[in-house]
Amino acid sequence: MRLIVFAAVSFVTAVLAAGVSAQPWQDTDSASAGWSIDRLKAAQDYATSLKPTAVMVVQDGKVIASWGDASRKVNVASVRKSLLSALYGIAVAERRIDLGSTLADLGIDDKRPALTASEKQATVRDLLMARSGIYHVAAYETADIRQKRPERGSHAPSTFWSYNNWDFNALGTIYRQQTGEDIFQSFAQRIAQPIGMQDFSARDGKYVAERHSSHPAYPFRLSARDAARFGQLFLDGGRWSGRQVIPSSWVKASTTAYSSTDRGRMGYGYLWWTLNPDVFGPGAALASGYGGQAIAIVPSKHLVVAQTVDPTQNAKGVRTSHFIKLLQQLAAAAP
């Protein structure tokens, strides 16, 4: 235990010393880039009607359009899960986490009613795919998730997909346990700093506990321009300025659909939603959070779209279906 604490303290010190090297986005002229100005204006008008805090549209690594306050940091809700997925890709490549490990292997349990022997056979991979079969009370659940949560023991591990905060929160515990690192400090050093995020600090994350569960949630605050940078990293197969930040194999695995879902033609990968390939082409994926937080990648158009919504500015938020409609309009406007 002492070694883990020492390693964590040393890691935090290194992060603070390294800091984040901000790299402002480069703009480009949309007309010169071949975009339909009329369609782009129509998309902007639609986006404005949704009242997001900011939208950033990036193609080939350059800003095509930016609407709203792209530097304002917002709690991006369930986008946190896709951020954690990126950290898992690094940890798996470094052999610090084994996707085949079961919860029993890792000593993962929860408060009463504790996990059953069957539930403890769920693997890390099952949790990443939201297929653990563990329907324990979890932190940071929305009312909709609580209402739809299946009964305990109703599905064996790996057999059934259910969007389940217990899986996502336990993955946070496993990451911290197996790496000895804080999630937010780790993200700052391993991802934010290498890709030059302009606004993110490790202080923009916090843990949110639930008295009936041992596993806290880990919400992040991001600006739209930093969210777009994260999307660009995934669009480019985990590579940034010649450096492989996240293994390309992990990016592909994360954005591959392993399950159909209850959201139309959207599938689910490793903490990423996948988008209808008939509409957006192969490899299109979405990091999505409650209230309209979104990072979409559309490889067929070399396109990244990030949206943030501050609930203090728009209490009703933006529905995911409305963001998907905006994304379709932008894809149609793109060359």
PDB file of N, CA and C in Angstrom, residues 41 48 77 82 89 101 105-106 117 123 126 131 133-134 150 166 197 206 215-216 237 265:
ATOM      1  N   LYS A  41     -24.745  27.538 -43.015  1.00  0.00           N
ATOM      2  CA  LYS A  41     -25.555  28.578 -42.350  1.00  0.00           C
ATOM      3  C   LYS A  41     -26.843  27.982 -41.793  1.00  0.00           C
ATOM      4  N   THR A  48     -28.257  27.227 -33.220  1.00  0.00           N
ATOM      5  CA  THR A  48     -28.632  28.379 -32.396  1.00  0.00           C
ATOM      6  C   THR A  48     -29.988  28.166 -31.736  1.00  0.00           C
ATOM      7  N   ALA A  77     -20.806  15.463 -18.182  1.00  0.00           N
ATOM      8  CA  ALA A  77     -21.638  14.317 -17.789  1.00  0.00           C
ATOM      9  C   ALA A  77     -21.042  12.996 -18.295  1.00  0.00           C
ATOM     10  N   SER A  82     -16.145   8.042 -22.044  1.00  0.00           N
ATOM     11  CA  SER A  82     -15.264   7.931 -23.199  1.00  0.00           C
ATOM     12  C   SER A  82     -13.867   8.454 -22.875  1.00  0.00           C
ATOM     13  N   GLY A  89      -7.175   2.401 -22.646  1.00  0.00           N
ATOM     14  CA  GLY A  89      -6.380   1.952 -23.790  1.00  0.00           C
ATOM     15  C   GLY A  89      -4.896   2.026 -23.507  1.00  0.00           C
ATOM     16  N   SER A 101      -9.486 -10.011 -16.799  1.00  0.00           N
ATOM     17  CA  SER A 101      -9.570 -10.171 -15.347  1.00  0.00           C
ATOM     18  C   SER A 101     -11.015 -10.062 -14.888  1.00  0.00           C
ATOM     19  N   ASP A 105     -11.042 -11.720  -9.443  1.00  0.00           N
ATOM     20  CA  ASP A 105      -9.581 -11.628  -9.539  1.00  0.00           C
ATOM     21  C   ASP A 105      -9.067 -10.321  -8.938  1.00  0.00           C
ATOM     22  N   LEU A 106      -9.832  -9.244  -9.145  1.00  0.00           N
ATOM     23  CA  LEU A 106      -9.391  -7.906  -8.754  1.00  0.00           C
ATOM     24  C   LEU A 106      -9.842  -7.507  -7.353  1.00  0.00           C
ATOM     25  N   ALA A 117     -21.353 -14.350  -6.178  1.00  0.00           N
ATOM     26  CA  ALA A 117     -20.242 -15.050  -6.829  1.00  0.00           C
ATOM     27  C   ALA A 117     -20.391 -14.995  -8.346  1.00  0.00           C
ATOM     28  N   THR A 123     -16.055  -9.610 -16.299  1.00  0.00           N
ATOM     29  CA  THR A 123     -14.679  -9.198 -16.593  1.00  0.00           C
ATOM     30  C   THR A 123     -14.615  -7.674 -16.814  1.00  0.00           C
ATOM     31  N   ASP A 126     -16.328  -6.892 -19.955  1.00  0.00           N
ATOM     32  CA  ASP A 126     -17.784  -6.829 -19.817  1.00  0.00           C
ATOM     33  C   ASP A 126     -18.223  -5.446 -19.344  1.00  0.00           C
ATOM     34  N   ARG A 131     -21.929  -4.708 -20.216  1.00  0.00           N
ATOM     35  CA  ARG A 131     -22.555  -6.030 -20.257  1.00  0.00           C
ATOM     36  C   ARG A 131     -22.195  -6.850 -19.015  1.00  0.00           C
ATOM     37  N   GLY A 133     -23.965  -7.357 -16.202  1.00  0.00           N
ATOM     38  CA  GLY A 133     -25.044  -8.055 -15.511  1.00  0.00           C
ATOM     39  C   GLY A 133     -25.130  -7.689 -14.039  1.00  0.00           C
ATOM     40  N   ILE A 134     -24.479  -6.616 -13.628  1.00  0.00           N
ATOM     41  CA  ILE A 134     -24.492  -6.199 -12.219  1.00  0.00           C
ATOM     42  C   ILE A 134     -25.360  -4.950 -12.095  1.00  0.00           C
ATOM     43  N   PRO A 150     -32.298  -3.126 -14.663  1.00  0.00           N
ATOM     44  CA  PRO A 150     -32.873  -4.466 -14.489  1.00  0.00           C
ATOM     45  C   PRO A 150     -32.728  -4.945 -13.040  1.00  0.00           C
ATOM     46  N   TRP A 166     -23.202   1.501 -12.791  1.00  0.00           N
ATOM     47  CA  TRP A 166     -22.360   0.685 -11.906  1.00  0.00           C
ATOM     48  C   TRP A 166     -21.112   0.232 -12.663  1.00  0.00           C
ATOM     49  N   MET A 197      -4.408  20.526 -24.841  1.00  0.00           N
ATOM     50  CA  MET A 197      -5.672  21.118 -24.425  1.00  0.00           C
ATOM     51  C   MET A 197      -5.423  22.504 -23.833  1.00  0.00           C
ATOM     52  N   LYS A 206     -13.830  15.779 -10.387  1.00  0.00           N
ATOM     53  CA  LYS A 206     -14.101  15.505  -8.971  1.00  0.00           C
ATOM     54  C   LYS A 206     -14.789  14.149  -8.866  1.00  0.00           C
ATOM     55  N   HIS A 215     -18.258   2.783  -5.167  1.00  0.00           N
ATOM     56  CA  HIS A 215     -17.591   3.245  -6.378  1.00  0.00           C
ATOM     57  C   HIS A 215     -18.100   4.621  -6.808  1.00  0.00           C
ATOM     58  N   PRO A 216     -17.307   5.668  -6.632  1.00  0.00           N
ATOM     59  CA  PRO A 216     -17.757   7.014  -6.997  1.00  0.00           C
ATOM     60  C   PRO A 216     -17.760   7.234  -8.502  1.00  0.00           C
ATOM     61  N   GLY A 237      -6.891   8.190 -35.035  1.00  0.00           N
ATOM     62  CA  GLY A 237      -6.412   6.885 -34.597  1.00  0.00           C
ATOM     63  C   GLY A 237      -5.514   6.931 -33.378  1.00  0.00           C
ATOM     64  N   ARG A 265     -30.421   3.052 -34.338  1.00  0.00           N
ATOM     65  CA  ARG A 265     -29.310   2.382 -34.999  1.00  0.00           C
ATOM     66  C   ARG A 265     -27.966   2.637 -34.312  1.00  0.00           C
TER      67      ARG A 265
END
